[in-house]
Amino acid sequence: MNVLTENWDTYWEGFLGTVKLTAVSAVLALLLGVFVAACRVSPVKPMRVFGGVWVNILRNTPLTLLFFAVVLGLPRFGVVLPFFTFAVLALGCYTSAFVCEAVRAGINTVPTGQGEAARSLGMTFGQTLGLIVLPQAFRSVIPPLGSTMIALAKNSAIAGAFSVVELLGTYRTLSELGFNIVWTFVWIAVGYLIITLSISLVFGLMEKHWEVAR
Amino acid sequence: MTDAPTAPPPTNPASAAPGDPLVVLKGVNKHFGSLHVLRDIDLTVARNEVVVLIGPSGSGKSTLCRTVNRLESIETGSITLDGEPLPAEGRALARLRAEVGMVFQSFNLFSHKTVLDNITLAPTKVRKLGRAEAERRARELLGRVGLTEHAHKFPAQLSGGQQQRVAIARSLAMDPKVMLFDEPTSALDPEMINEVLEVMRSLAADGMTMIVVTHEMGFARSAANRVVFMADGQIVEARPPAEFFASPESDRARDFLSKILHH
């Protein structure tokens, strides 16, 4: 029980690391995911091909492999960045593939007539998507995005193996100091629960807020 | 005030005499898979003309209507609007579509926007009109379709007939050169059909160029300059409504009319 109180600083540092990693990666994943979804429904074939390749490669590769590719691969091309940035790139790109598919599923729930009406009025592809289709897709995309963000929070634990300070990695320090391993993990789990349940709560509120948007 | 307050009614309110060719289709062909939906279509619609497309379901009339603003692409042939060929996908096509109004069977009002926003959206975003000016125009158009007091409702709060009248106002807000109507009354309850047809009749009387796919033969008789009868992807007859309804030339048209007019 005193594992937590005696190592408050270590836990807190790890907890903040996970929160930061999750938040920054989530922003990257959401922006990139919406962009790739736009590519996948674009009238321009090369864009659709790019979107398809992006999703299929990233979604079908183990995340750990992706971490290795980024952390060991990029420096070979002269790209040397802090480990935190490498981790954000790997997590963000990986998660963007899932965000893309959730957004695309949402786009498919919007009746095709909405897009046809927008195009008939002279709106460009970007205007049709941004002003008409995505706002209507948004509501149905909230629940799957929530799940994706929770998965992202948990996946961030892999970064611990690549020299990034985060919550799961704190167990190494604590077990070296001889603390009870079971309690060490219990408190780590509590930390993750705080983060993931908060994400659930936020997405639940968003779902409620946009419930009667029509 | 020396003139008599009531001018004599024009003989045919629909015809503000048709002018030069506005929409020209030449040798248009299209397949859906193995189905040949449009076969060598040649059709010229003159400025101010009202053309009504009729025919059995599956005859290609809706598809033909949708090719004019390239919601359906074509395989061979050409379509020109006011002398300009339809561009392929992209900004040029968007610009051209802004000149062509389209009214759908299922209204397709933007369900997340109010009636007023539905009408002002394209003028502000596509034509870059100022917000105040766009709203003034929108209210004017709402007055014209008799829906002034519904400006701040959402589409789902309106009846089908009201939604379709908003959709017409939305198209008119772009000052289109030609209006396409794809079965505008087919999804409406019977008592709402007339309110929509009335708006369309007044548009025709004002000289709007219109291509109308419909099953409303009364509208075809009273508002059309020409009736185009289609069957199996081909134009079978294209004649003034009085002649067409009195003595259809083809067996297909006779058969079609006997099925829909006898009840």
CSV table of N, CA, C and O in Angstrom, one decimal, chain A residues 6 8 17 25 60 75 96 110 164-165 169 194 198:
chain,number,residue,atom,x,y,z
A,6,GLU,N,5.2,6.3,-1.0
A,6,GLU,CA,6.6,6.5,-0.9
A,6,GLU,C,7.3,6.8,-2.3
A,6,GLU,O,8.4,7.2,-2.3
A,8,TRP,N,5.5,8.6,-4.8
A,8,TRP,CA,4.6,9.5,-5.4
A,8,TRP,C,5.2,10.2,-6.6
A,8,TRP,O,4.6,10.3,-7.7
A,17,GLY,N,3.7,11.6,-18.0
A,17,GLY,CA,4.3,11.2,-19.3
A,17,GLY,C,3.3,10.5,-20.2
A,17,GLY,O,3.2,10.8,-21.4
A,25,SER,N,-0.2,12.6,-29.2
A,25,SER,CA,-0.5,11.6,-30.3
A,25,SER,C,-1.9,11.6,-30.8
A,25,SER,O,-2.2,11.5,-32.0
A,60,ASN,N,-2.1,-2.8,-40.3
A,60,ASN,CA,-1.8,-4.2,-40.4
A,60,ASN,C,-0.4,-4.5,-40.0
A,60,ASN,O,0.1,-5.6,-40.2
A,75,PRO,N,16.7,7.6,-38.0
A,75,PRO,CA,18.1,8.2,-37.8
A,75,PRO,C,19.0,7.8,-39.0
A,75,PRO,O,19.9,8.5,-39.3
A,96,SER,N,-3.9,7.0,-36.6
A,96,SER,CA,-4.6,7.7,-37.6
A,96,SER,C,-5.3,6.7,-38.6
A,96,SER,O,-6.3,7.1,-39.1
A,110,VAL,N,-24.0,9.2,-43.8
A,110,VAL,CA,-24.6,10.4,-44.4
A,110,VAL,C,-25.2,10.1,-45.7
A,110,VAL,O,-24.5,9.6,-46.6
A,164,VAL,N,11.1,6.4,-23.4
A,164,VAL,CA,10.2,7.5,-23.1
A,164,VAL,C,9.7,7.3,-21.7
A,164,VAL,O,9.3,6.2,-21.3
A,165,VAL,N,9.6,8.4,-20.9
A,165,VAL,CA,9.1,8.3,-19.5
A,165,VAL,C,7.6,8.2,-19.6
A,165,VAL,O,6.9,9.0,-20.1
A,169,GLY,N,6.4,2.1,-17.5
A,169,GLY,CA,7.8,2.0,-17.3
A,169,GLY,C,8.3,2.2,-15.9
A,169,GLY,O,9.4,1.8,-15.5
A,194,ILE,N,-7.6,5.8,-14.5
A,194,ILE,CA,-8.0,7.2,-14.4
A,194,ILE,C,-8.0,7.9,-15.8
A,194,ILE,O,-8.9,8.6,-16.2
A,198,SER,N,-11.5,8.7,-18.0
A,198,SER,CA,-11.7,10.1,-18.3
A,198,SER,C,-12.0,10.3,-19.8
A,198,SER,O,-12.9,11.0,-20.1
